[in-house]
Amino acid sequence: MLELDDIQSGVLRPRPSPYAATYILLRIDDATAGRALMGRLAKVVSSAANPESPLSDTWVSASLTYEGLRALGVPQEYLDTFAWEFRQGMAARATALGDVGESSPEHWESPLGTREVHVVLTALSPSQAALDAAIDRARATYHGLHGIEAIWRQDCHTLSTGREPFGFKDGIGQPAIEGSGIPSRNSHEPPLKPGEFVLGYPDETGNLPPMPGPEILGRNGTYVAFRKLHQRVAAFRRYLQESSTSPDDLELLAAKMMGRWRSGAPLALCPFHDDRELGADPLRNNDFGFADDATGYNTPPGCHVRRANPRDASVAGVVRLHRMLRRGTAYGPELPEGVLDDDGQDRGLMFAFVGAHLGRQFEFVQSEWLNGGTFLDLGDAKDPITGAQDDGGGTFSIPKRPIPKRLRGLPSFVVTRGGEYAFMPGIRALRWLSELRT
């Protein structure tokens, strides 16, 4: 049984819709103050217990980077037990993640990717009023503590469309987890073992995933990959328009690139026309597979949703070993409907991966599935939506009778503006960190 009262709510709870969110980064300049902060946070962060309670839709969560754990004075013998990707940090893993060119760490927004980032506070709620109250509680944990500095903040909010900046319904396709109390939305995918997402429990291999020591520090914790992703909305709209012959053709092309219509309706269930009622139904819009569409006449093998989760399709490797929890919240002003020229504003998604295996979950999906095509026999083709295209030379194939359609000249529509690897400890671990002595 999952110890839900010790697991932070941000691990298991799906993102509410609508939502308001805030991310705050802290630097620890004094270990004593940092430990005091951990003790205060243990009283403020929300647990995953009672997942059906309306109050559980508002939560504060706290994560620490490797440098943050060092700043608290965690002994090196324990630091060495954390995942090696975590110890390196996201900036050091840039090449493997496809963060090159414009997305390389040298262009990241300060202080993301530096040793200055120690604590990541996240507050999420269905309403701005409830979020403000949650932020006040979070702020109280570090306000007045000399030696703790807030060094960065990003506010996020539901767009008026209720969708992400490119115009697609988001937050669909999360895996179900045994013992979480949150039901599955996909009858084709049995719930995954809890050890895929929470340390201290068996994973899909039947083993316990590697866990940092001591046990009180690692148990009920998990890894989080935070990323700020700038979206070139005008460029995406312009490419669709230039590659289409009519408004209907444009929407079909957008759906083929994503794997879903903008409403959220999957091509696997309605390949020829949008179905907004289906897209809005959480009991149906994720209940499908790809096994009956091997060629991809309905859902192209190289589209975003099929790359991010091949489901029951025949691919190299075991799909269930690479599943991950994803959280996405939009930031920045909306680009008005129909505008095809960039207005210079920063907009996009704050993305968070949650899982017990940074390497075979987040990094594998990012490098092998989104930025590679070998597992699908697609050569070096990348994800048409999020892929790191080389100098606007991306390609995307759409299976079609009698002749497949092939898009060329795809630019990068998403640019990484920064990111961090963090560890989200259990609530008892926060108390343990508060009692460290050197």
PDB file of C-alpha atoms in Angstrom, residues 172-173 185-189 259-260 264-269 278 283-292 299 305-306 309-312:
ATOM      1  CA  ILE A 172      -4.616  13.954 -21.398  1.00  0.00           C
ATOM      2  CA  GLY A 173      -3.027  10.520 -21.305  1.00  0.00           C
ATOM      3  CA  ARG A 185      -8.922   6.464 -18.014  1.00  0.00           C
ATOM      4  CA  ASN A 186      -7.598   3.890 -20.481  1.00  0.00           C
ATOM      5  CA  SER A 187      -8.982   0.348 -20.497  1.00  0.00           C
ATOM      6  CA  HIS A 188      -6.142  -0.630 -22.858  1.00  0.00           C
ATOM      7  CA  GLU A 189      -3.482   0.135 -20.217  1.00  0.00           C
ATOM      8  CA  GLY A 259      -2.162  12.843 -33.066  1.00  0.00           C
ATOM      9  CA  ARG A 260      -5.277  14.553 -31.727  1.00  0.00           C
ATOM     10  CA  GLY A 264      -8.544  16.576 -27.551  1.00  0.00           C
ATOM     11  CA  ALA A 265     -10.386  13.987 -29.635  1.00  0.00           C
ATOM     12  CA  PRO A 266      -7.847  11.335 -30.737  1.00  0.00           C
ATOM     13  CA  LEU A 267      -7.372  10.508 -34.389  1.00  0.00           C
ATOM     14  CA  ALA A 268      -7.456   6.845 -33.329  1.00  0.00           C
ATOM     15  CA  LEU A 269     -11.192   7.217 -32.611  1.00  0.00           C
ATOM     16  CA  LEU A 278     -15.446  13.082 -27.460  1.00  0.00           C
ATOM     17  CA  LEU A 283     -13.755   8.720 -19.860  1.00  0.00           C
ATOM     18  CA  ARG A 284     -13.346   8.334 -23.631  1.00  0.00           C
ATOM     19  CA  ASN A 285     -10.657  10.687 -24.966  1.00  0.00           C
ATOM     20  CA  ASN A 286      -7.814   8.517 -23.652  1.00  0.00           C
ATOM     21  CA  ASP A 287      -9.373   5.081 -24.114  1.00  0.00           C
ATOM     22  CA  PHE A 288      -7.678   3.790 -27.261  1.00  0.00           C
ATOM     23  CA  GLY A 289      -4.640   2.015 -28.649  1.00  0.00           C
ATOM     24  CA  PHE A 290      -2.592   1.893 -31.845  1.00  0.00           C
ATOM     25  CA  ALA A 291      -2.264  -1.869 -32.421  1.00  0.00           C
ATOM     26  CA  ASP A 292      -4.960  -1.837 -35.118  1.00  0.00           C
ATOM     27  CA  THR A 299      -2.582   8.231 -36.396  1.00  0.00           C
ATOM     28  CA  VAL A 305       1.159  11.648 -28.992  1.00  0.00           C
ATOM     29  CA  ARG A 306       2.314   8.379 -30.553  1.00  0.00           C
ATOM     30  CA  ASN A 309       3.362   7.115 -25.605  1.00  0.00           C
ATOM     31  CA  PRO A 310       3.316   4.390 -28.276  1.00  0.00           C
ATOM     32  CA  ARG A 311       0.738   2.502 -26.171  1.00  0.00           C
ATOM     33  CA  ASP A 312       0.137  -0.976 -27.604  1.00  0.00           C
TER      34      ASP A 312
END
